[in-house]
Amino acid sequence: MPNFDELLKGKEAAGLMKDPGRLEKLRDAPETQQIFSMLSRSAGDLESAAQRAAQGDSAQLAAAIRQLMKDPEGVRLVQKMKENLK
């Protein structure tokens, strides 16, 4: 599983963080909302899982992401989200 700190410091994340409009568009996209919903079903309290991941315990969030990526609908949503970022 990727290191979340490295992902947050990556070039793509840095570019996204510098563009509030693009970040809002991503946040509000139906695909993003569906992904959050799917992750919440797998992780339970998604916010707590994300906070633990930020503190170095990414097990629960990583498991939810693995589950998302095993689901064909999850893969489709992630791909659509990536396309929307281009």
JSON list of C-alpha atoms in Angstrom, two decimals:
[
{"chain": "A", "resi": 1, "resn": "MET", "atom": "CA", "xyz": [0.00, 0.00, 0.00]},
{"chain": "A", "resi": 2, "resn": "PRO", "atom": "CA", "xyz": [1.36, 3.47, -0.77]},
{"chain": "A", "resi": 3, "resn": "ASN", "atom": "CA", "xyz": [2.75, 5.71, 1.90]},
{"chain": "A", "resi": 4, "resn": "PHE", "atom": "CA", "xyz": [0.08, 8.39, 2.37]},
{"chain": "A", "resi": 5, "resn": "ASP", "atom": "CA", "xyz": [2.63, 11.04, 3.37]},
{"chain": "A", "resi": 6, "resn": "GLU", "atom": "CA", "xyz": [4.44, 10.49, 0.08]},
{"chain": "A", "resi": 7, "resn": "LEU", "atom": "CA", "xyz": [1.16, 10.73, -1.85]},
{"chain": "A", "resi": 8, "resn": "LEU", "atom": "CA", "xyz": [0.32, 14.02, -0.16]},
{"chain": "A", "resi": 9, "resn": "LYS", "atom": "CA", "xyz": [3.75, 15.43, -0.98]},
{"chain": "A", "resi": 10, "resn": "GLY", "atom": "CA", "xyz": [3.64, 14.28, -4.60]},
{"chain": "A", "resi": 11, "resn": "LYS", "atom": "CA", "xyz": [3.58, 16.57, -7.62]},
{"chain": "A", "resi": 12, "resn": "GLU", "atom": "CA", "xyz": [-0.06, 15.83, -8.46]},
{"chain": "A", "resi": 13, "resn": "ALA", "atom": "CA", "xyz": [-1.27, 16.51, -4.92]},
{"chain": "A", "resi": 14, "resn": "ALA", "atom": "CA", "xyz": [0.78, 19.72, -4.73]},
{"chain": "A", "resi": 15, "resn": "GLY", "atom": "CA", "xyz": [-0.74, 20.95, -7.99]},
{"chain": "A", "resi": 16, "resn": "LEU", "atom": "CA", "xyz": [-4.23, 20.11, -6.80]},
{"chain": "A", "resi": 17, "resn": "MET", "atom": "CA", "xyz": [-3.71, 21.88, -3.48]},
{"chain": "A", "resi": 18, "resn": "LYS", "atom": "CA", "xyz": [-2.68, 25.06, -5.32]},
{"chain": "A", "resi": 19, "resn": "ASP", "atom": "CA", "xyz": [-5.92, 25.13, -7.30]},
{"chain": "A", "resi": 20, "resn": "PRO", "atom": "CA", "xyz": [-8.88, 25.53, -4.92]},
{"chain": "A", "resi": 21, "resn": "GLY", "atom": "CA", "xyz": [-11.40, 25.51, -7.77]},
{"chain": "A", "resi": 22, "resn": "ARG", "atom": "CA", "xyz": [-10.12, 22.22, -9.09]},
{"chain": "A", "resi": 23, "resn": "LEU", "atom": "CA", "xyz": [-10.03, 20.78, -5.58]},
{"chain": "A", "resi": 24, "resn": "GLU", "atom": "CA", "xyz": [-13.65, 21.82, -4.97]},
{"chain": "A", "resi": 25, "resn": "LYS", "atom": "CA", "xyz": [-14.69, 20.34, -8.31]},
{"chain": "A", "resi": 26, "resn": "LEU", "atom": "CA", "xyz": [-13.05, 17.05, -7.33]},
{"chain": "A", "resi": 27, "resn": "ARG", "atom": "CA", "xyz": [-14.63, 17.11, -3.86]},
{"chain": "A", "resi": 28, "resn": "ASP", "atom": "CA", "xyz": [-18.11, 17.83, -5.21]},
{"chain": "A", "resi": 29, "resn": "ALA", "atom": "CA", "xyz": [-18.01, 15.39, -8.13]},
{"chain": "A", "resi": 30, "resn": "PRO", "atom": "CA", "xyz": [-20.61, 12.60, -7.97]},
{"chain": "A", "resi": 31, "resn": "GLU", "atom": "CA", "xyz": [-17.84, 10.03, -8.46]},
{"chain": "A", "resi": 32, "resn": "THR", "atom": "CA", "xyz": [-15.99, 11.33, -5.42]},
{"chain": "A", "resi": 33, "resn": "GLN", "atom": "CA", "xyz": [-19.13, 11.20, -3.30]},
{"chain": "A", "resi": 34, "resn": "GLN", "atom": "CA", "xyz": [-19.78, 7.61, -4.40]},
{"chain": "A", "resi": 35, "resn": "ILE", "atom": "CA", "xyz": [-16.17, 6.66, -3.60]},
{"chain": "A", "resi": 36, "resn": "PHE", "atom": "CA", "xyz": [-16.48, 8.19, -0.12]},
{"chain": "A", "resi": 37, "resn": "SER", "atom": "CA", "xyz": [-19.70, 6.26, 0.39]},
{"chain": "A", "resi": 38, "resn": "MET", "atom": "CA", "xyz": [-18.08, 2.99, -0.65]},
{"chain": "A", "resi": 39, "resn": "LEU", "atom": "CA", "xyz": [-15.06, 3.65, 1.56]},
{"chain": "A", "resi": 40, "resn": "SER", "atom": "CA", "xyz": [-17.34, 4.47, 4.50]},
{"chain": "A", "resi": 41, "resn": "ARG", "atom": "CA", "xyz": [-19.13, 1.16, 4.10]},
{"chain": "A", "resi": 42, "resn": "SER", "atom": "CA", "xyz": [-15.78, -0.64, 4.26]},
{"chain": "A", "resi": 43, "resn": "ALA", "atom": "CA", "xyz": [-14.00, 1.46, 6.88]},
{"chain": "A", "resi": 44, "resn": "GLY", "atom": "CA", "xyz": [-16.92, 2.39, 9.11]},
{"chain": "A", "resi": 45, "resn": "ASP", "atom": "CA", "xyz": [-15.99, 5.84, 10.39]},
{"chain": "A", "resi": 46, "resn": "LEU", "atom": "CA", "xyz": [-14.04, 7.13, 7.40]},
{"chain": "A", "resi": 47, "resn": "GLU", "atom": "CA", "xyz": [-12.96, 10.34, 9.12]},
{"chain": "A", "resi": 48, "resn": "SER", "atom": "CA", "xyz": [-11.43, 8.43, 12.04]},
{"chain": "A", "resi": 49, "resn": "ALA", "atom": "CA", "xyz": [-9.72, 6.01, 9.64]},
{"chain": "A", "resi": 50, "resn": "ALA", "atom": "CA", "xyz": [-8.25, 8.97, 7.71]},
{"chain": "A", "resi": 51, "resn": "GLN", "atom": "CA", "xyz": [-7.07, 10.61, 10.93]},
{"chain": "A", "resi": 52, "resn": "ARG", "atom": "CA", "xyz": [-5.38, 7.39, 12.05]},
{"chain": "A", "resi": 53, "resn": "ALA", "atom": "CA", "xyz": [-3.74, 7.09, 8.62]},
{"chain": "A", "resi": 54, "resn": "ALA", "atom": "CA", "xyz": [-2.42, 10.64, 8.95]},
{"chain": "A", "resi": 55, "resn": "GLN", "atom": "CA", "xyz": [-0.91, 9.62, 12.30]},
{"chain": "A", "resi": 56, "resn": "GLY", "atom": "CA", "xyz": [0.78, 6.59, 10.78]},
{"chain": "A", "resi": 57, "resn": "ASP", "atom": "CA", "xyz": [-1.81, 3.83, 11.28]},
{"chain": "A", "resi": 58, "resn": "SER", "atom": "CA", "xyz": [-3.16, 3.34, 7.78]},
{"chain": "A", "resi": 59, "resn": "ALA", "atom": "CA", "xyz": [-4.38, -0.26, 8.21]},
{"chain": "A", "resi": 60, "resn": "GLN", "atom": "CA", "xyz": [-8.12, 0.48, 8.32]},
{"chain": "A", "resi": 61, "resn": "LEU", "atom": "CA", "xyz": [-8.05, 3.01, 5.49]},
{"chain": "A", "resi": 62, "resn": "ALA", "atom": "CA", "xyz": [-5.76, 0.81, 3.39]},
{"chain": "A", "resi": 63, "resn": "ALA", "atom": "CA", "xyz": [-8.15, -2.13, 3.83]},
{"chain": "A", "resi": 64, "resn": "ALA", "atom": "CA", "xyz": [-11.07, 0.04, 2.71]},
{"chain": "A", "resi": 65, "resn": "ILE", "atom": "CA", "xyz": [-9.13, 1.19, -0.35]},
{"chain": "A", "resi": 66, "resn": "ARG", "atom": "CA", "xyz": [-8.19, -2.40, -1.23]},
{"chain": "A", "resi": 67, "resn": "GLN", "atom": "CA", "xyz": [-11.86, -3.35, -0.96]},
{"chain": "A", "resi": 68, "resn": "LEU", "atom": "CA", "xyz": [-12.82, -0.40, -3.19]},
{"chain": "A", "resi": 69, "resn": "MET", "atom": "CA", "xyz": [-10.29, -1.45, -5.82]},
{"chain": "A", "resi": 70, "resn": "LYS", "atom": "CA", "xyz": [-11.62, -5.03, -5.85]},
{"chain": "A", "resi": 71, "resn": "ASP", "atom": "CA", "xyz": [-15.08, -3.75, -6.76]},
{"chain": "A", "resi": 72, "resn": "PRO", "atom": "CA", "xyz": [-15.54, -3.14, -10.52]},
{"chain": "A", "resi": 73, "resn": "GLU", "atom": "CA", "xyz": [-17.73, -0.13, -9.74]},
{"chain": "A", "resi": 74, "resn": "GLY", "atom": "CA", "xyz": [-15.04, 1.26, -7.44]},
{"chain": "A", "resi": 75, "resn": "VAL", "atom": "CA", "xyz": [-12.41, 0.88, -10.14]},
{"chain": "A", "resi": 76, "resn": "ARG", "atom": "CA", "xyz": [-14.70, 2.60, -12.65]},
{"chain": "A", "resi": 77, "resn": "LEU", "atom": "CA", "xyz": [-15.32, 5.50, -10.28]},
{"chain": "A", "resi": 78, "resn": "VAL", "atom": "CA", "xyz": [-11.62, 5.97, -9.52]},
{"chain": "A", "resi": 79, "resn": "GLN", "atom": "CA", "xyz": [-10.83, 5.95, -13.25]},
{"chain": "A", "resi": 80, "resn": "LYS", "atom": "CA", "xyz": [-13.54, 8.54, -13.93]},
{"chain": "A", "resi": 81, "resn": "MET", "atom": "CA", "xyz": [-12.22, 10.69, -11.09]},
{"chain": "A", "resi": 82, "resn": "LYS", "atom": "CA", "xyz": [-8.70, 10.50, -12.58]},
{"chain": "A", "resi": 83, "resn": "GLU", "atom": "CA", "xyz": [-10.04, 11.51, -16.00]},
{"chain": "A", "resi": 84, "resn": "ASN", "atom": "CA", "xyz": [-11.80, 14.50, -14.46]},
{"chain": "A", "resi": 85, "resn": "LEU", "atom": "CA", "xyz": [-8.50, 15.69, -12.99]},
{"chain": "A", "resi": 86, "resn": "LYS", "atom": "CA", "xyz": [-6.82, 15.94, -16.39]}
]
